[in-house]
PDB file of C-alpha atoms in Angstrom:
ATOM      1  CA  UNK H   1      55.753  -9.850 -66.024  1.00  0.00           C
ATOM      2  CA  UNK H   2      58.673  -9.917 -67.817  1.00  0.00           C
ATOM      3  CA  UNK H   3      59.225  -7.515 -70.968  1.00  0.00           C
ATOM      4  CA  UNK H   4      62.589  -8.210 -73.551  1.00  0.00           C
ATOM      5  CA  UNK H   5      63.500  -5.550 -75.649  1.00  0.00           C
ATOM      6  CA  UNK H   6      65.743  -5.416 -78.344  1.00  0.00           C
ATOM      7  CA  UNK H   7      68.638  -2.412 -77.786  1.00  0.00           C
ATOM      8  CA  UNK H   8      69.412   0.339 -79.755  1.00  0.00           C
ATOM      9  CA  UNK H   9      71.918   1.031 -82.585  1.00  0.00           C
ATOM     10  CA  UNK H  10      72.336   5.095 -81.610  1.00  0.00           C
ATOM     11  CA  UNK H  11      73.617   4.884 -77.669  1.00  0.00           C
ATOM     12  CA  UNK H  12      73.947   8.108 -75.556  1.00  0.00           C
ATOM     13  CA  UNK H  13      77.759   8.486 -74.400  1.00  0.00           C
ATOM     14  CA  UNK H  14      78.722   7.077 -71.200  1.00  0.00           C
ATOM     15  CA  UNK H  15      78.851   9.061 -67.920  1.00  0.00           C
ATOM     16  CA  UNK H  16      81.320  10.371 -66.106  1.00  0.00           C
ATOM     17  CA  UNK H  17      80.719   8.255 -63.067  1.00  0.00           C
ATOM     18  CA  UNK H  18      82.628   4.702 -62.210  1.00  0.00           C
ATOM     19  CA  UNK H  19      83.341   2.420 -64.813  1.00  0.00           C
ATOM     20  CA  UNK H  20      81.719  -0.622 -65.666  1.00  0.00           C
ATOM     21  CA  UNK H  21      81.663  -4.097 -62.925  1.00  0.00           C
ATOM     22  CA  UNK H  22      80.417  -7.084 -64.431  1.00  0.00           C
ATOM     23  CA  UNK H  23      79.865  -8.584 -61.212  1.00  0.00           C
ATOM     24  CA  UNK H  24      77.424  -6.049 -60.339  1.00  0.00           C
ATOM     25  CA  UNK H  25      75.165  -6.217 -63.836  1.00  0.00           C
ATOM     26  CA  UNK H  26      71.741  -8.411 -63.024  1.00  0.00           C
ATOM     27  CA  UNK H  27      71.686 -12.062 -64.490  1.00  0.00           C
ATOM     28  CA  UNK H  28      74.926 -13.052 -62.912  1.00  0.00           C
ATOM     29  CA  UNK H  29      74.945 -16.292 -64.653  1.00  0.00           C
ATOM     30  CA  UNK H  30      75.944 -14.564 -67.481  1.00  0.00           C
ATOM     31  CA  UNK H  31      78.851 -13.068 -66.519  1.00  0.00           C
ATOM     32  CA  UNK H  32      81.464 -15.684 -67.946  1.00  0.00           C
ATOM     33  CA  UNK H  33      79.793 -14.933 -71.149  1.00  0.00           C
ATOM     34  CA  UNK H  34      80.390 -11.319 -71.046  1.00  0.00           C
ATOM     35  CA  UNK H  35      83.507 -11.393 -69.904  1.00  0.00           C
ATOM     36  CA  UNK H  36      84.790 -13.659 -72.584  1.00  0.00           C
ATOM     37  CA  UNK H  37      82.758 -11.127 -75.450  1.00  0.00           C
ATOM     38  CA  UNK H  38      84.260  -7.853 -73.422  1.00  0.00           C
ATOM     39  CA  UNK H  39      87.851  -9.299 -73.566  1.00  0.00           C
ATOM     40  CA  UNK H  40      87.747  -9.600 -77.441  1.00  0.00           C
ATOM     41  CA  UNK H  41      85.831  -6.898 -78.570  1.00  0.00           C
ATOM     42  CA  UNK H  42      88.122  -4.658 -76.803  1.00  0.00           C
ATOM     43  CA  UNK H  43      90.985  -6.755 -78.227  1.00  0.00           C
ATOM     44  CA  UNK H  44      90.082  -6.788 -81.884  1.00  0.00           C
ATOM     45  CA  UNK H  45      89.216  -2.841 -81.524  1.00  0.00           C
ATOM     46  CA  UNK H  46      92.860  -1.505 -80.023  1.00  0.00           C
ATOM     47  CA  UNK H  47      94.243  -4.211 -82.426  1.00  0.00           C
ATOM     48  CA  UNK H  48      93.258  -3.147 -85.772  1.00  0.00           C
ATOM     49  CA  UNK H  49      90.853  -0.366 -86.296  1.00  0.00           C
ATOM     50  CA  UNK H  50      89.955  -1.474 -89.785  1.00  0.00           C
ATOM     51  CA  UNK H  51      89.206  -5.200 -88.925  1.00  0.00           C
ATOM     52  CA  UNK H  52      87.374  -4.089 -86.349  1.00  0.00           C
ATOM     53  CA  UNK H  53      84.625  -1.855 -88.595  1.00  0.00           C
ATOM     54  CA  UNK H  54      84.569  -4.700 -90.959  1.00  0.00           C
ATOM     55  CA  UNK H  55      83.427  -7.366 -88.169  1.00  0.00           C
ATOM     56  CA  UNK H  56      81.356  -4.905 -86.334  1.00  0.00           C
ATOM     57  CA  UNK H  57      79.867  -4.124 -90.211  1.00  0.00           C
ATOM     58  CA  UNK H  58      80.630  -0.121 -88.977  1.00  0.00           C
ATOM     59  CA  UNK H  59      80.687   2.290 -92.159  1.00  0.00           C
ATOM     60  CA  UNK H  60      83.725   4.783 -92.749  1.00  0.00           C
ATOM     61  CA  UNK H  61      81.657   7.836 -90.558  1.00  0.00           C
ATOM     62  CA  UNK H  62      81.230   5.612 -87.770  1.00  0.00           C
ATOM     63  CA  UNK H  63      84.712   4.672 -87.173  1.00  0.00           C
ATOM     64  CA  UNK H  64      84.370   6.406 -83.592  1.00  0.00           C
ATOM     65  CA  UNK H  65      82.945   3.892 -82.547  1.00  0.00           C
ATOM     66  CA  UNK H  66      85.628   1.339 -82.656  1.00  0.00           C
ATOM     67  CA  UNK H  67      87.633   4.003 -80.160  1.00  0.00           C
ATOM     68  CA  UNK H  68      84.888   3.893 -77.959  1.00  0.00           C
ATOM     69  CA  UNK H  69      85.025   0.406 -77.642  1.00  0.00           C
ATOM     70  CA  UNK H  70      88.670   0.139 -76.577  1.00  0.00           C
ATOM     71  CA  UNK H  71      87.734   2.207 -73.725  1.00  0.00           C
ATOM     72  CA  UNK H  72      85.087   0.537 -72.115  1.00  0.00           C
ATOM     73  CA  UNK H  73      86.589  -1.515 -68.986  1.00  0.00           C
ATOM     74  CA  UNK H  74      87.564   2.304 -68.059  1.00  0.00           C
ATOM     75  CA  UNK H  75      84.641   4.602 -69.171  1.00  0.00           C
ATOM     76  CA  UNK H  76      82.117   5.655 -67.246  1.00  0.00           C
ATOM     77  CA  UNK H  77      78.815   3.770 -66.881  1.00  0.00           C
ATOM     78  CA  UNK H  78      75.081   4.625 -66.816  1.00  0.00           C
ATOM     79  CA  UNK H  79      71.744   3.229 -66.084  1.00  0.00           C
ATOM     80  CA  UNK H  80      71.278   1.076 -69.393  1.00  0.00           C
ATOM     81  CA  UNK H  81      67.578   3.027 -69.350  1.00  0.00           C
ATOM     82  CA  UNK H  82      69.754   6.598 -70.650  1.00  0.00           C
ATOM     83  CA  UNK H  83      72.306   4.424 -72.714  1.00  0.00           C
ATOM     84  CA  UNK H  84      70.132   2.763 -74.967  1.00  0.00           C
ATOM     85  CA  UNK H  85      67.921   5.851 -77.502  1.00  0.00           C
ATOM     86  CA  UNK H  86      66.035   5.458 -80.336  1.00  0.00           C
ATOM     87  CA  UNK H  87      62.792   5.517 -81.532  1.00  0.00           C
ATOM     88  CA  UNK H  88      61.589   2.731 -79.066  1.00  0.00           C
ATOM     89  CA  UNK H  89      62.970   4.335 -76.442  1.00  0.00           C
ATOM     90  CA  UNK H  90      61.709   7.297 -76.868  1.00  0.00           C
ATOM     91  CA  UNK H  91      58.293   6.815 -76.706  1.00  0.00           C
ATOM     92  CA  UNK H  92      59.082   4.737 -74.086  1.00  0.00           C
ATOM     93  CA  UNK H  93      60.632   7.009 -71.764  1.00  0.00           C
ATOM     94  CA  UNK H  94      61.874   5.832 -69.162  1.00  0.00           C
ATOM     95  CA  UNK H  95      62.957   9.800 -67.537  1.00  0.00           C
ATOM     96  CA  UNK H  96      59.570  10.715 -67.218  1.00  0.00           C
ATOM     97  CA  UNK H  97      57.734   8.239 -65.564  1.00  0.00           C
ATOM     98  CA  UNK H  98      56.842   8.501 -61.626  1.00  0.00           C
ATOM     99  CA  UNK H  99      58.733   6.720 -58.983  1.00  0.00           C
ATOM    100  CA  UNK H 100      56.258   4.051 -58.856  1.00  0.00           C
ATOM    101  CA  UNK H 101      56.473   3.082 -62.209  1.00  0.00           C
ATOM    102  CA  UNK H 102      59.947   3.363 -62.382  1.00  0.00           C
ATOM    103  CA  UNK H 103      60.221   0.621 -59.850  1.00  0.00           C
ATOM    104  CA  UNK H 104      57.694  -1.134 -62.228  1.00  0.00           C
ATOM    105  CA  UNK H 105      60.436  -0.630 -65.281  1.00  0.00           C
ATOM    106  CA  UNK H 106      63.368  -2.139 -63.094  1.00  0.00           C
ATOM    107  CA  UNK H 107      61.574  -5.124 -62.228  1.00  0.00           C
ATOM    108  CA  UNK H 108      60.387  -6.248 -65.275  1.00  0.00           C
ATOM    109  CA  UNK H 109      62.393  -4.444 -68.441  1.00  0.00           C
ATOM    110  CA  UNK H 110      65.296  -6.435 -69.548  1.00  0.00           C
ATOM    111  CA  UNK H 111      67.124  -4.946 -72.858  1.00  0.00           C
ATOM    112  CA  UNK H 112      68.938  -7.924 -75.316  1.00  0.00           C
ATOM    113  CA  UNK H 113      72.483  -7.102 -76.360  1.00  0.00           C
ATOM    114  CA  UNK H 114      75.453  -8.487 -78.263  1.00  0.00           C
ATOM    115  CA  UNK H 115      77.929  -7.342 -75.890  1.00  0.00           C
ATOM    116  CA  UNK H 116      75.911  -8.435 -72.240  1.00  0.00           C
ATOM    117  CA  UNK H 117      73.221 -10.543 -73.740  1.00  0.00           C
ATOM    118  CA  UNK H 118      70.461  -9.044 -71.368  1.00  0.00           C
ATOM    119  CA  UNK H 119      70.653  -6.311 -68.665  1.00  0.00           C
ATOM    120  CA  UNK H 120      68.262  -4.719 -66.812  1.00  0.00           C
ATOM    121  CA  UNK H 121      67.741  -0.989 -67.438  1.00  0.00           C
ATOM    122  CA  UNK H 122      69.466  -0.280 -63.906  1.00  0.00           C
ATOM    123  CA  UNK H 123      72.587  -1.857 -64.624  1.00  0.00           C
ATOM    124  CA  UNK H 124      75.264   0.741 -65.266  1.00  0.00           C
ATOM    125  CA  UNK H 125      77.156   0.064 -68.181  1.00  0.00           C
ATOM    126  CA  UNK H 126      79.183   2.354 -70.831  1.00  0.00           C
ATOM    127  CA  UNK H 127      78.118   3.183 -74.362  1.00  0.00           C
ATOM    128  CA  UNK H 128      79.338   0.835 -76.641  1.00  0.00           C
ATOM    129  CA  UNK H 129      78.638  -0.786 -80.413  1.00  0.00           C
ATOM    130  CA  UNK H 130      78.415  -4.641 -80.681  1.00  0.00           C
ATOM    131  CA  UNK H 131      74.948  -6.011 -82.038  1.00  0.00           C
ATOM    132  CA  UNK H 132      74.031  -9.412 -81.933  1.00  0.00           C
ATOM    133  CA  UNK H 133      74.577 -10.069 -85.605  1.00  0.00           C
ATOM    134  CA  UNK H 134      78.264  -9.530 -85.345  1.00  0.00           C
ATOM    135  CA  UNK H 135      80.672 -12.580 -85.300  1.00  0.00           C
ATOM    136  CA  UNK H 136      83.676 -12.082 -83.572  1.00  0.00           C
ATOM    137  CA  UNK H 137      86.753 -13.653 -84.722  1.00  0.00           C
ATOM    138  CA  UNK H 138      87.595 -15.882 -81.630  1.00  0.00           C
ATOM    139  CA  UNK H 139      83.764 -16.508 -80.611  1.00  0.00           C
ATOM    140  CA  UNK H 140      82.104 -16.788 -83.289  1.00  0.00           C
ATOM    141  CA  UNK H 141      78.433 -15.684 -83.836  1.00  0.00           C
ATOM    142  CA  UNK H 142      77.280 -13.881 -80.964  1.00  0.00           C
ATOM    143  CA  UNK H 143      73.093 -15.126 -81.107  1.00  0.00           C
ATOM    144  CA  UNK H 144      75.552 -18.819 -80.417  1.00  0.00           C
ATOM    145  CA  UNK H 145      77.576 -17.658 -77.714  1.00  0.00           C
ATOM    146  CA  UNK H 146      74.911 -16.234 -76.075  1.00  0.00           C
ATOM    147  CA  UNK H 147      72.189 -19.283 -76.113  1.00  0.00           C
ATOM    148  CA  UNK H 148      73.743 -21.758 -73.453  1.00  0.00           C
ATOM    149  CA  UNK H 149      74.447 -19.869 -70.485  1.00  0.00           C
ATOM    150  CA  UNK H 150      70.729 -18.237 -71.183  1.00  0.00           C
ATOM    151  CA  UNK H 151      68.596 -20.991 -71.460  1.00  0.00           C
ATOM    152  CA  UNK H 152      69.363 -20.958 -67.788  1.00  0.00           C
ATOM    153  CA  UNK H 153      68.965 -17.268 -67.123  1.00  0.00           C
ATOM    154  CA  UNK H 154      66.404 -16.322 -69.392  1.00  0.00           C
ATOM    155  CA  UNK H 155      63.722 -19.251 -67.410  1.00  0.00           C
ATOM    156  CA  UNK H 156      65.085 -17.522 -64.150  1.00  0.00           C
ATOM    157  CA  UNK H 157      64.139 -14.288 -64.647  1.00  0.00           C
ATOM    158  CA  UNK H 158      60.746 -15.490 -66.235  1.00  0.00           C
ATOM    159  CA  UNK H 159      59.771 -17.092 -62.984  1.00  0.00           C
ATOM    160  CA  UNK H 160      56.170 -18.141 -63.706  1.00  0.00           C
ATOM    161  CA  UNK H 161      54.788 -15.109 -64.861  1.00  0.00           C
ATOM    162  CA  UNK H 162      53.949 -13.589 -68.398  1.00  0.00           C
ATOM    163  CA  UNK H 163      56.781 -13.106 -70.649  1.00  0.00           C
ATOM    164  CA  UNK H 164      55.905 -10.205 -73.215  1.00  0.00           C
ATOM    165  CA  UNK H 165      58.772 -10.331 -76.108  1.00  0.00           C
ATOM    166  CA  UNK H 166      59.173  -7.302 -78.298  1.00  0.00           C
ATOM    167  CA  UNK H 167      62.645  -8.153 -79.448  1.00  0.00           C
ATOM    168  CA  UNK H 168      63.719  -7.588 -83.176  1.00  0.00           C
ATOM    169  CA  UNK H 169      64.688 -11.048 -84.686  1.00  0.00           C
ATOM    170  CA  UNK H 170      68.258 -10.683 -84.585  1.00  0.00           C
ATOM    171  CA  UNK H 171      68.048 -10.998 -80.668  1.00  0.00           C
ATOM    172  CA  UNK H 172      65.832 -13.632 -81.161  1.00  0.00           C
ATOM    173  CA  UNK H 173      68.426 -16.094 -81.738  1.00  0.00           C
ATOM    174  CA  UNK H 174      69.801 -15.461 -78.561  1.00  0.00           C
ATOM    175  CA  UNK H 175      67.034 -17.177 -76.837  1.00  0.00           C
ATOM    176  CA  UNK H 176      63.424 -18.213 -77.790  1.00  0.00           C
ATOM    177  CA  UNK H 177      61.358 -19.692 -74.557  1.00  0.00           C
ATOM    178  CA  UNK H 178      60.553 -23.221 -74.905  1.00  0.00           C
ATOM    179  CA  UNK H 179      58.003 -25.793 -73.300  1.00  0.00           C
ATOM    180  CA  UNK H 180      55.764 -24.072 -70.534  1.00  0.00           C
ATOM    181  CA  UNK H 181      57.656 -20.859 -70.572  1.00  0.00           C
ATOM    182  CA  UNK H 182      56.490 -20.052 -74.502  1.00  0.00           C
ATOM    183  CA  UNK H 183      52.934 -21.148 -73.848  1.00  0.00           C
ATOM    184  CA  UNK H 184      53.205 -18.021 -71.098  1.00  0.00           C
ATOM    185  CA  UNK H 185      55.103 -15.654 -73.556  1.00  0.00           C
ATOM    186  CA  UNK H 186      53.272 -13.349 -75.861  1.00  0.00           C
ATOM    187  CA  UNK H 187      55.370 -11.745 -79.349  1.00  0.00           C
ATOM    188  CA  UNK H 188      53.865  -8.933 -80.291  1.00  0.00           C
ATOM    189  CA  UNK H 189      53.611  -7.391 -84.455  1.00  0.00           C
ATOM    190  CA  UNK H 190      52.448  -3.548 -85.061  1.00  0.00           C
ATOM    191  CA  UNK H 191      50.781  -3.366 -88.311  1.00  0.00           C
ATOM    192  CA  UNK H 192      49.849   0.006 -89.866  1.00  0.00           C
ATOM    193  CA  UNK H 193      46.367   0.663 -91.028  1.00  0.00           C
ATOM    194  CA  UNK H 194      45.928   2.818 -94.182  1.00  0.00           C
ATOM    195  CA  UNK H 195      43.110   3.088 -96.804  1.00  0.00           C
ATOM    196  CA  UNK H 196      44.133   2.957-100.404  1.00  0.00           C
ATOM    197  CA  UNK H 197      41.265   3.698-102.797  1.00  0.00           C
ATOM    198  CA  UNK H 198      38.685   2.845 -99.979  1.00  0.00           C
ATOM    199  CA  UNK H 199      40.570  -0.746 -99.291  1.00  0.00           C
ATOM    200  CA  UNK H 200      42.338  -1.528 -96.076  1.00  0.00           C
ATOM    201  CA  UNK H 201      45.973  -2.609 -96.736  1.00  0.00           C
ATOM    202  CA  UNK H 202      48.327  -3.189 -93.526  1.00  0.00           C
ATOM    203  CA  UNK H 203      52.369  -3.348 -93.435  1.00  0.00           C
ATOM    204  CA  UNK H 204      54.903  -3.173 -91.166  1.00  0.00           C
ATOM    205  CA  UNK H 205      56.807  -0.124 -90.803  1.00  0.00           C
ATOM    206  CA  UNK H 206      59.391   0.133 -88.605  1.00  0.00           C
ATOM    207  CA  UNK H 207      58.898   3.422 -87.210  1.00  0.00           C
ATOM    208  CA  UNK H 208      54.856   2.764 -86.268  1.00  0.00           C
ATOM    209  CA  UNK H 209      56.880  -0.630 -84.986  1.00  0.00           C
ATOM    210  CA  UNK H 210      59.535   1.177 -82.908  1.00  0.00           C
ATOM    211  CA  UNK H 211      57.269   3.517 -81.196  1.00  0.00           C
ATOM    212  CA  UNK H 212      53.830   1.328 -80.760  1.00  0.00           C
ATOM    213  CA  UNK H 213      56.021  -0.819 -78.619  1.00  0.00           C
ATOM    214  CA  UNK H 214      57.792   1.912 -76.722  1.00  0.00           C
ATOM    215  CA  UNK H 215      53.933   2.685 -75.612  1.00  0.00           C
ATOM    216  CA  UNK H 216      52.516  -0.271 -75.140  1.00  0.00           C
ATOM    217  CA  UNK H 217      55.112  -0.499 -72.707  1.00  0.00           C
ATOM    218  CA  UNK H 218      54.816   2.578 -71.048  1.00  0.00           C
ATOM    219  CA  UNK H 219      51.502   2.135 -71.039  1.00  0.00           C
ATOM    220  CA  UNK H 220      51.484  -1.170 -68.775  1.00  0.00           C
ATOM    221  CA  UNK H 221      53.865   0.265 -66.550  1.00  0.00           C
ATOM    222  CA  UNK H 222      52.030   3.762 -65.626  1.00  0.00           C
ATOM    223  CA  UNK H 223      48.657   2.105 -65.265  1.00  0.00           C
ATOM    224  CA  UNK H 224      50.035  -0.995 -63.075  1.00  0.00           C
ATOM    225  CA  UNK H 225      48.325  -3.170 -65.519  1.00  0.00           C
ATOM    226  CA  UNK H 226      50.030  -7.267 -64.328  1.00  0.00           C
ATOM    227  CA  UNK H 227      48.417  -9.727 -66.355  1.00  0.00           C
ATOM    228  CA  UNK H 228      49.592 -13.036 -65.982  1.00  0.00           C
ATOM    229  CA  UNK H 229      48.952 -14.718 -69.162  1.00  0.00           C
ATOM    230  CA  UNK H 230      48.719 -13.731 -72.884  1.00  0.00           C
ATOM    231  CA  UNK H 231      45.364 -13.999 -73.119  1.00  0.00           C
ATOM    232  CA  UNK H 232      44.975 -11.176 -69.915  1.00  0.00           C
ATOM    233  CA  UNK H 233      47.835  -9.035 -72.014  1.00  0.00           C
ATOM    234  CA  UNK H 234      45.292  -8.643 -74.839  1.00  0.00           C
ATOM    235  CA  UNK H 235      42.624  -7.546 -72.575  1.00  0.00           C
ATOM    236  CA  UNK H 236      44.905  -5.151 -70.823  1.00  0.00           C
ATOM    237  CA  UNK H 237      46.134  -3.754 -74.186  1.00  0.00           C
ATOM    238  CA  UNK H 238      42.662  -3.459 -75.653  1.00  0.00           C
ATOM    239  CA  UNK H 239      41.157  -2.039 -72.303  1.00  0.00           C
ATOM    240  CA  UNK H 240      44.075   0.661 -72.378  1.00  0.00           C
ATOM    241  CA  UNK H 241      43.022   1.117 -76.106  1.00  0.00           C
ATOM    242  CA  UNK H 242      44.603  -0.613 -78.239  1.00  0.00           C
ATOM    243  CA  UNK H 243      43.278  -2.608 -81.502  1.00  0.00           C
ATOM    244  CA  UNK H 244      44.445  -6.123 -80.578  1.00  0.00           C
ATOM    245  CA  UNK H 245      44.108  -8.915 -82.581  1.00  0.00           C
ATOM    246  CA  UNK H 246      45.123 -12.332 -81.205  1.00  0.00           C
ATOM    247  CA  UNK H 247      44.267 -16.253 -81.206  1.00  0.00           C
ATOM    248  CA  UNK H 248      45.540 -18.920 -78.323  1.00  0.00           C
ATOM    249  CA  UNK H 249      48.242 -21.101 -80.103  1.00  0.00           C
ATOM    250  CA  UNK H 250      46.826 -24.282 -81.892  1.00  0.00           C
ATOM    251  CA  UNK H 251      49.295 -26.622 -79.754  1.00  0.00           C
ATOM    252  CA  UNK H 252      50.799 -26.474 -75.690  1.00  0.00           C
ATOM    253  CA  UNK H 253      53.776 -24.735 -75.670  1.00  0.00           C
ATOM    254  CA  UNK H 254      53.895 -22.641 -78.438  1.00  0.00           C
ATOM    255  CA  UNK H 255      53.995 -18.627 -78.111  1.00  0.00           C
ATOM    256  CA  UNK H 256      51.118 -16.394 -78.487  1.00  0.00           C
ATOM    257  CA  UNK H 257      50.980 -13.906 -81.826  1.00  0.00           C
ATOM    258  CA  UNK H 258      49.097 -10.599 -81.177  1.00  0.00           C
ATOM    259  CA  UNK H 259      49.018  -8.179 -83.659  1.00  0.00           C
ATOM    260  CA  UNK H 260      48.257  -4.684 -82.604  1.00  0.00           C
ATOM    261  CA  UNK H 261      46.726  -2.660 -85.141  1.00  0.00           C
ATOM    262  CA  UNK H 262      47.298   1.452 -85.600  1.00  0.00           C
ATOM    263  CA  UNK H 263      46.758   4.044 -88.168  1.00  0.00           C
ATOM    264  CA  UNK H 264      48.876   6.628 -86.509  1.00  0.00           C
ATOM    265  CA  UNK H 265      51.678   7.782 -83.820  1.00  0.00           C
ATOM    266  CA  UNK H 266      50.346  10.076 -81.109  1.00  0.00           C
TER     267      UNK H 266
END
């Protein structure tokens, strides 16, 4: 199984251990792609601290951040699972499960990202602020740069199992499975349950979103549930109780939609 997840805005700082090695992140076939991406981000932010907040769309109190980008070839890196925070994450959390599932997390967790397009949540890399909406100057829109070189990766690191896809839809454009890989891959909506005047009405909320996700996650990985196909997912989900609605796609090749239903965060 292989889980994408969409980053983080908020990042924990970066360690104080060595500095970042492309060479060493997973997906290796992207690694021309980050390169190029590293080179001008850290250009355009030692070049022009202004220009820089406007492309990265940073507000006046978050102007740090464009210093903290001009440093990362030299800061020090961390496991992407304590760089990346946030509601998601923290329900998720990654620091508290055993060893076992651990192992679990770095075989099958891969986090979407402007700046490295995907990286397992064992690669060490420093805290940074690039999101895949940005367009830099020289490449252009990131969710472009990023969909050649992984429409090679992505299938890869599939391999033939399920592919459950809890990405936001800015990452999205990075890559979206096609042909057999999307009749494997499962996206997954949280929809919040409430009673108004004795009728049902259900929205999406990002925080019941955020954090449904983070334990549906957790939740596979503690209990060693491996399905291989969306249609095991929803009975793993529902026998690990959750409300899970969900119909096979109408046509070959098309993703599975399961809604999980919740009235509440525990």
């Amino acid at each position: 199984m292989l889980v994408l997840l969409p980053p983080s805005e908020g990042k924990a700082s970066s360690g104080r251990g060595a500095p970042l090695k492309l060479e060493s992140l997973s997906l290796p076939g992207l690694t021309a792609a980050r390169e190029a991406v590293l080179d001008e981000l850290v250009e355009l932010c030692a070049a022009d601290e202004d220009k820089a907040r406007e492309v990265l769309g940073l507000s006046e109190g978050l102007r740090g951040e464009v210093a903290k980008n001009t440093e990362l070839r030299t800061a020090g890196a961390r496991p992407a699972g304590e760089i990346y925070t946030g509601v998601l994450y923290d329900a998720l959390d990654l620091a508290s499960l055993d060893a076992t599932a651990k192992r679990r997390a770095g075989r099958s967790l891969l986090v979407f990202s402007g700046l490295w397009g995907a990286v397992r949540v064992s690669d060490r890399i420093p805290s940074y602020r690039c999101s895949m909406g940005v367009k830099l100057p020289g490449l252009g829109a990131l969710g472009a740069h990023w969909r050649t070189p992984m429409a090679t990766a992505l299938p890869e690191a599939a391999g033939d199992g399920l592919v459950l896809d809890l990405r936001s839809s800015a990452y999205t454009a990075a890559w979206k499975p096609k042909g057999e890989v999307a009749g494997r891959t499962a996206t997954v909506r949280v929809l919040h349950s409430q009673l108004v005047n004795g009728v049902e009405k259900r929205s999406v909320v990002s925080h019941f979103n955020k954090a449904t996700k983070g334990k549906i996650v957790r939740s596979l990985l503690t209990t060693g549930a491996a399905p291989k196909d969306p249609a095991e997912l929803v009975e793993a989900l529902r026998d690990l109780g959750y409300v899970v609605e969900a119909e096979a796609p109408g046509k070959a090749g098309r993703p599975w939609a399961l809604d999980v239903v919740v009235t509440e965060i525990h």
